[in-house]
PDB file of C-alpha atoms in Angstrom:
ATOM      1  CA  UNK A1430       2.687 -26.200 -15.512  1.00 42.00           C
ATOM      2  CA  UNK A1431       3.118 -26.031 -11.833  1.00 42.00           C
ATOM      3  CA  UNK A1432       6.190 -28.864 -11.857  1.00 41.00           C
ATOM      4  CA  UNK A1433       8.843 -27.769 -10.326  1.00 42.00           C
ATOM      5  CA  UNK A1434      12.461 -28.324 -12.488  1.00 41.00           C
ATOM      6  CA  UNK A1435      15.633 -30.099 -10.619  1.00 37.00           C
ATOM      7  CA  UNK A1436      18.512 -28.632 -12.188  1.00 39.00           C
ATOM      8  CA  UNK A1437      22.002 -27.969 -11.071  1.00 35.00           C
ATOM      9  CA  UNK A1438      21.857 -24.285 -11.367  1.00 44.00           C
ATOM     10  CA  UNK A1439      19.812 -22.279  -8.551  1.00 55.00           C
ATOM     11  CA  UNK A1440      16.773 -20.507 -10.413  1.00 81.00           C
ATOM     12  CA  UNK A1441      15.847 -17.184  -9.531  1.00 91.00           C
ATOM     13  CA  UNK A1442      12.813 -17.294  -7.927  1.00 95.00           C
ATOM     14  CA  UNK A1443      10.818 -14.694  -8.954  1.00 96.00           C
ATOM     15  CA  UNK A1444       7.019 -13.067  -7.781  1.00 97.00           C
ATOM     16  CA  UNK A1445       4.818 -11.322 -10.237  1.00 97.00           C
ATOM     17  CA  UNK A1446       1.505  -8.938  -8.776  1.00 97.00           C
ATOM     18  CA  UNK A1447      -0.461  -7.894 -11.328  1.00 96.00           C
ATOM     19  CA  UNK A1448      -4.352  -7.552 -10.992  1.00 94.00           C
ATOM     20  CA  UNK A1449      -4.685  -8.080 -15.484  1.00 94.00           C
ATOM     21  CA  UNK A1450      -4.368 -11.815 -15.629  1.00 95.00           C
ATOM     22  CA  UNK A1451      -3.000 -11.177 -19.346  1.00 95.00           C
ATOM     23  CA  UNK A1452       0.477  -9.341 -17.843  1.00 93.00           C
ATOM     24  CA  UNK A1453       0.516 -12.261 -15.370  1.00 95.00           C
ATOM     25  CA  UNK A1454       0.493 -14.467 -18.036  1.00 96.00           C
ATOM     26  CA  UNK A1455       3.066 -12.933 -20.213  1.00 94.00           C
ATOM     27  CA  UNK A1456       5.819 -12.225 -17.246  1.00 94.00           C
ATOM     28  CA  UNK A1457       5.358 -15.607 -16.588  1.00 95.00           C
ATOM     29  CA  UNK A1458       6.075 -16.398 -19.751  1.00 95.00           C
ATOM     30  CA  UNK A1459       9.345 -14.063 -20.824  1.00 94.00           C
ATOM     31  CA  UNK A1460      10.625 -15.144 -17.037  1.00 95.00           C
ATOM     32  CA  UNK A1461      10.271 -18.767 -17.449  1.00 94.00           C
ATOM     33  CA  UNK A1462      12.074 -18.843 -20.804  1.00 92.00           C
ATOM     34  CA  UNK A1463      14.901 -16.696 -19.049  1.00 91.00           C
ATOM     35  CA  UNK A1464      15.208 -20.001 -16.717  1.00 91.00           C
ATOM     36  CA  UNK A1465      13.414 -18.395 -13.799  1.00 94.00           C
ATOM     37  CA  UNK A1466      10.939 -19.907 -11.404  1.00 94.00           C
ATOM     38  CA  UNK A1467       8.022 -17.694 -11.372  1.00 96.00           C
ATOM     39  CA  UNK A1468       5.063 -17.329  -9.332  1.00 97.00           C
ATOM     40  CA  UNK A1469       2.243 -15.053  -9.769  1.00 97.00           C
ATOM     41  CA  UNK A1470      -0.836 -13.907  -8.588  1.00 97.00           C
ATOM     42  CA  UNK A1471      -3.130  -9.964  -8.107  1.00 96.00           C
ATOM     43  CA  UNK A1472      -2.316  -9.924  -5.035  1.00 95.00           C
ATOM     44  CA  UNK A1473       0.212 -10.433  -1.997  1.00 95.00           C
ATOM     45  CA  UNK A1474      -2.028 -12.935  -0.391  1.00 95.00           C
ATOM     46  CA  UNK A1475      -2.550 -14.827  -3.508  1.00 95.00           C
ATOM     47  CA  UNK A1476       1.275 -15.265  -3.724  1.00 97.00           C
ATOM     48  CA  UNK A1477       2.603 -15.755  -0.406  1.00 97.00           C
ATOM     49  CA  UNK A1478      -0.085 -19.041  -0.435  1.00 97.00           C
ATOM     50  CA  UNK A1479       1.822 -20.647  -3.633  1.00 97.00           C
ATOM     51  CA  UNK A1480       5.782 -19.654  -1.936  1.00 97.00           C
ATOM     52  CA  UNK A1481       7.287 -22.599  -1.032  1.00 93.00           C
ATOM     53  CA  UNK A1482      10.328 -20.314   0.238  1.00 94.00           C
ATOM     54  CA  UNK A1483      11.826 -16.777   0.352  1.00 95.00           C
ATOM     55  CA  UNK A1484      11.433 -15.421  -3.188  1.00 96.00           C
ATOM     56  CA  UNK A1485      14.927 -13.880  -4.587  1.00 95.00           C
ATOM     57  CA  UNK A1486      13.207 -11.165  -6.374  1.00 95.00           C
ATOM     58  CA  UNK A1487       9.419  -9.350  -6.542  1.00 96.00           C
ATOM     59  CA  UNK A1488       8.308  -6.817  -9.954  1.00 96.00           C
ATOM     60  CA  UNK A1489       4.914  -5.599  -9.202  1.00 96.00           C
ATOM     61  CA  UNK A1490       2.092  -3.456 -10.688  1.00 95.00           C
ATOM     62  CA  UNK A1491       1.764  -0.113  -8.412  1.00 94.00           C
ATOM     63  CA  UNK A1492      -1.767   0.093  -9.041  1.00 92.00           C
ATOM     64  CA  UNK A1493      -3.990  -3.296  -8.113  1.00 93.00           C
ATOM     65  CA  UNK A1494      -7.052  -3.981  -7.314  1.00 89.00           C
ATOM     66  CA  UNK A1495      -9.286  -1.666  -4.900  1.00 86.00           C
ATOM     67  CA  UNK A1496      -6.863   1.076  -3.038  1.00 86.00           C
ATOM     68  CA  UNK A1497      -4.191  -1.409  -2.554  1.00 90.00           C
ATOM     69  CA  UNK A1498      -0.758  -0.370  -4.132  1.00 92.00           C
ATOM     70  CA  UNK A1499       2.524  -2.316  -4.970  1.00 94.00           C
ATOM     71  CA  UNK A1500       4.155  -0.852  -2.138  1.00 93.00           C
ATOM     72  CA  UNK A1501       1.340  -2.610   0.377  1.00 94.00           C
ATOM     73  CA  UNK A1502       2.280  -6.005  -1.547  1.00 95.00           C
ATOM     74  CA  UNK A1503       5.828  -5.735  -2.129  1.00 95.00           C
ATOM     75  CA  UNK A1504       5.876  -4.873   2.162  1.00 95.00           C
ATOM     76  CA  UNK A1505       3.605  -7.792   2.933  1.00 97.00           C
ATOM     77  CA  UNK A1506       5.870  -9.957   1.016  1.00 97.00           C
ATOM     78  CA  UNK A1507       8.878  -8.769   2.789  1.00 96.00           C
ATOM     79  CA  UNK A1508       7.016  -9.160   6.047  1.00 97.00           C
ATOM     80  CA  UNK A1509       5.890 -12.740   5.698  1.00 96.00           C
ATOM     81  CA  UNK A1510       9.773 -13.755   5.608  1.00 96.00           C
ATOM     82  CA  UNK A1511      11.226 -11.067   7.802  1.00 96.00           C
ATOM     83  CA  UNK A1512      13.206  -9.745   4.916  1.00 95.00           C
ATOM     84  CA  UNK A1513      13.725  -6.815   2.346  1.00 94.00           C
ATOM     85  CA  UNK A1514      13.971  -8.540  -1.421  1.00 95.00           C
ATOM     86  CA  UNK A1515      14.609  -6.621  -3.614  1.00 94.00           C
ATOM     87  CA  UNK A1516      11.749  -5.125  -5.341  1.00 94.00           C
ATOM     88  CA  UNK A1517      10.549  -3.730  -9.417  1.00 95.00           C
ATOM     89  CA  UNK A1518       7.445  -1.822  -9.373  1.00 94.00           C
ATOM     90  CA  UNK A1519       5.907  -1.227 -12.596  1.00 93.00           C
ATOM     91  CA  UNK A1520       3.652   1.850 -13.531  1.00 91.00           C
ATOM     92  CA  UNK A1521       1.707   3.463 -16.178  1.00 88.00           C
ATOM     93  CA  UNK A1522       1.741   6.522 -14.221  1.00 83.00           C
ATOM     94  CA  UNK A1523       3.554   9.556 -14.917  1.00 79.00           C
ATOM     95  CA  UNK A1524       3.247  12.120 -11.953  1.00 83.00           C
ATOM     96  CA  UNK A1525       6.661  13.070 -11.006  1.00 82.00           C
ATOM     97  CA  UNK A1526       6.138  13.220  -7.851  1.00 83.00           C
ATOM     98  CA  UNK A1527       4.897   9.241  -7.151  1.00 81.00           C
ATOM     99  CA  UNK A1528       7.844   8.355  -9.180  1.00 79.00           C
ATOM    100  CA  UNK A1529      10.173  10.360  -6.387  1.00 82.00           C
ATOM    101  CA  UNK A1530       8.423   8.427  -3.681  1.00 82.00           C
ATOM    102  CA  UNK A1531       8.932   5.207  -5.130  1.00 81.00           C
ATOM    103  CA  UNK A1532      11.877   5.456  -5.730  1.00 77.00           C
ATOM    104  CA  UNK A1533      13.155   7.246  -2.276  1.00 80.00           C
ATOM    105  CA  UNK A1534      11.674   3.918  -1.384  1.00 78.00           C
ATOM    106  CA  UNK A1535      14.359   1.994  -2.530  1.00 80.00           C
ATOM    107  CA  UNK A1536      12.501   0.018  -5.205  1.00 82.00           C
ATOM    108  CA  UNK A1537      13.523  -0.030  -8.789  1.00 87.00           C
ATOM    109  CA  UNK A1538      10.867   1.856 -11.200  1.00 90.00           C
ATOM    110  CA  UNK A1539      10.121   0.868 -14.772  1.00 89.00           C
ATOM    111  CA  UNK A1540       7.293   2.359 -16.563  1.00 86.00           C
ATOM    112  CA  UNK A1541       5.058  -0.163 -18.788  1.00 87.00           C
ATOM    113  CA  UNK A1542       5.746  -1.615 -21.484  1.00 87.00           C
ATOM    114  CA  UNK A1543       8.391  -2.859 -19.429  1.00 87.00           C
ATOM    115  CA  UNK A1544      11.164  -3.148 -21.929  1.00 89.00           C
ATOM    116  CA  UNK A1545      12.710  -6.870 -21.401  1.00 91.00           C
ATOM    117  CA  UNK A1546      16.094  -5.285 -21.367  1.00 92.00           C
ATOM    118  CA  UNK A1547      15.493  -3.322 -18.502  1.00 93.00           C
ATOM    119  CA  UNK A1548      13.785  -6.597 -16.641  1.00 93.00           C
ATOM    120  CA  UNK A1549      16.735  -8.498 -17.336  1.00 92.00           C
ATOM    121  CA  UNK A1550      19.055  -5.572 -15.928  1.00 92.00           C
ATOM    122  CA  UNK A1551      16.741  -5.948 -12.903  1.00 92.00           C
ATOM    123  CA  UNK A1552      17.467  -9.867 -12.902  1.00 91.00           C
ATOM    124  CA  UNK A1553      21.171  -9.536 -13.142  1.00 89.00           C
ATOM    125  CA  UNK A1554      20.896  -7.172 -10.125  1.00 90.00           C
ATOM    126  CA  UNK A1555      19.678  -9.588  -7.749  1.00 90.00           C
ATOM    127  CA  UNK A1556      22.135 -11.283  -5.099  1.00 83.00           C
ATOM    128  CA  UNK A1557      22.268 -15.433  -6.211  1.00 77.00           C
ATOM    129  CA  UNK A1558      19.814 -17.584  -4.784  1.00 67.00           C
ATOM    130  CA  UNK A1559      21.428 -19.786  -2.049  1.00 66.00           C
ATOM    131  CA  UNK A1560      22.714 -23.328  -3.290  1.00 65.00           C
ATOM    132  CA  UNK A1561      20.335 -26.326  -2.370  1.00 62.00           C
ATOM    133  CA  UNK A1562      22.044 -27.992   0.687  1.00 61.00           C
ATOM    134  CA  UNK A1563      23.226 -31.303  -0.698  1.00 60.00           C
TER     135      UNK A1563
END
């Protein structure tokens, strides 16, 4: 694990924040057999250190470790390479009004268990990841 594949076809590149090592695991799983490139970590620090360029797409927990939030992550992300990618925050929580704020935040909401379906809607949403310059 950890070899990167040379194909013809761009992969999506793809960042998954999750502070429970076991949802890590298992996105990385479901997104790598969808012929993603995936790179994970608990925290935006932990993931921006592994990016070897500008991911195409970020799904993170709302709730990690400490105070910190998926908005704080998703934001540091997007700051480290002076972008907005297009973000999937994933919740357990309910309260109707945190889902109105995330969502007036312009990030897509799915509530967990994150139906693969709806993940792969989120996928096909994304803009192409540029061609490798030949």
């Amino acid at each position: 694990a950890g070899t990167i594949e040379t194909s013809l076809v761009a992969q999506q590149l793809l960042v998954v924040v999750d502070d429970e090592e076991s949802i890590r695991d298992g996105m990385q799983q479901l997104l790598s057999t969808w012929g993603c490139e995936v790179v994970v970590g608990a925290d935006a620090e932990e993931v921006i250190a592994q990016l070897q360029r500008k991911p195409d797409g970020i799904v993170s927990d709302f709730r990690l470790r400490g105070a910190h939030t998926g908005i704080e992550t998703i934001d540091a992300i997007n700051s480290a390479y002076s972008s907005t990618i297009p973000a999937l925050i994933v919740t357990g929580d309910t309260e109707k009004q945190l889902l109105v704020e995330l969502q007036s935040g312009g990030h897509q909401v799915l509530h967990k268990p994150v139906p693969p379906a709806k993940l792969r809607a989120f996928l096909r949403s994304l803009p192409p990841p540029p061609l490798p310059e030949t």
